[in-house]
């Protein structure tokens, strides 16, 4: 049994992680070097690695989780070509941290809020994870689902991710879901 546990520990350590370990930086690309040189990005990197390792230990489908992590790393590395590379990298980490917590059962799922929307074509629901860091929402419209992070708002609440914008103010939600504009009200 000791040998199996040791082999398992080695296999977890060889899984794709973000960039740096707690003992230092081992980056050999533009994004990795930027992460290593920036205290906030390094902290986000370490948090991502911790959550990823927890998710791997609890996962019933490690190949899918590993593939998702590799896909995320590739997308994160595309930030090197962005004119706002640092902001892109930070947002990529924050989104992955929320995804790892939500998709892998590392947090309790709150009850989803169902909405009725003006177009009536598909059901729309939102599940708000306000007790995680960063706060996030799982937004589902028909069969399409995204995880959006809380964004600054002048009034009400605001969650956003690439292609999706959710704003709620005074009991009405305005949603742009990949170009589909919706006006929605909770079914309370």
PDB file of C-alpha atoms in Angstrom, residues 113-115 124-128 130 137 139 151 153-159 165-175 182 184-188:
ATOM      1  CA  UNK A 113     -32.691  31.252  -9.193  1.00  0.00           C
ATOM      2  CA  UNK A 114     -35.091  30.668 -12.089  1.00  0.00           C
ATOM      3  CA  UNK A 115     -36.065  33.580 -14.315  1.00  0.00           C
ATOM      4  CA  UNK A 124     -32.647  31.039 -17.827  1.00  0.00           C
ATOM      5  CA  UNK A 125     -31.200  30.332 -14.364  1.00  0.00           C
ATOM      6  CA  UNK A 126     -28.484  31.852 -12.213  1.00  0.00           C
ATOM      7  CA  UNK A 127     -26.682  30.281  -9.274  1.00  0.00           C
ATOM      8  CA  UNK A 128     -24.814  32.851  -7.199  1.00  0.00           C
ATOM      9  CA  UNK A 130     -21.110  34.918  -3.323  1.00  0.00           C
ATOM     10  CA  UNK A 137     -22.359  33.053 -10.840  1.00  0.00           C
ATOM     11  CA  UNK A 139     -25.489  31.433 -15.700  1.00  0.00           C
ATOM     12  CA  UNK A 151     -17.743  42.817 -11.750  1.00  0.00           C
ATOM     13  CA  UNK A 153     -21.428  47.934 -10.682  1.00  0.00           C
ATOM     14  CA  UNK A 154     -22.738  51.413  -9.955  1.00  0.00           C
ATOM     15  CA  UNK A 155     -26.060  49.988  -8.753  1.00  0.00           C
ATOM     16  CA  UNK A 156     -27.329  46.449  -8.337  1.00  0.00           C
ATOM     17  CA  UNK A 157     -25.133  43.486  -9.193  1.00  0.00           C
ATOM     18  CA  UNK A 158     -23.008  42.682 -12.215  1.00  0.00           C
ATOM     19  CA  UNK A 159     -21.362  39.446 -13.394  1.00  0.00           C
ATOM     20  CA  UNK A 165     -22.953  40.091 -19.266  1.00  0.00           C
ATOM     21  CA  UNK A 166     -25.498  39.861 -16.425  1.00  0.00           C
ATOM     22  CA  UNK A 167     -26.792  42.942 -14.589  1.00  0.00           C
ATOM     23  CA  UNK A 168     -29.546  42.945 -12.002  1.00  0.00           C
ATOM     24  CA  UNK A 169     -31.082  46.082 -10.553  1.00  0.00           C
ATOM     25  CA  UNK A 170     -34.379  46.564  -8.727  1.00  0.00           C
ATOM     26  CA  UNK A 171     -35.628  43.054  -9.462  1.00  0.00           C
ATOM     27  CA  UNK A 172     -34.926  43.050 -13.186  1.00  0.00           C
ATOM     28  CA  UNK A 173     -32.024  41.301 -14.888  1.00  0.00           C
ATOM     29  CA  UNK A 174     -30.570  42.464 -18.173  1.00  0.00           C
ATOM     30  CA  UNK A 175     -28.572  39.705 -19.826  1.00  0.00           C
ATOM     31  CA  UNK A 182     -32.722  39.291 -22.557  1.00  0.00           C
ATOM     32  CA  UNK A 184     -35.647  38.769 -17.124  1.00  0.00           C
ATOM     33  CA  UNK A 185     -37.413  38.678 -13.745  1.00  0.00           C
ATOM     34  CA  UNK A 186     -36.891  36.102 -10.996  1.00  0.00           C
ATOM     35  CA  UNK A 187     -39.743  33.588 -10.559  1.00  0.00           C
ATOM     36  CA  UNK A 188     -39.917  33.971  -6.762  1.00  0.00           C
TER      37      UNK A 188
END
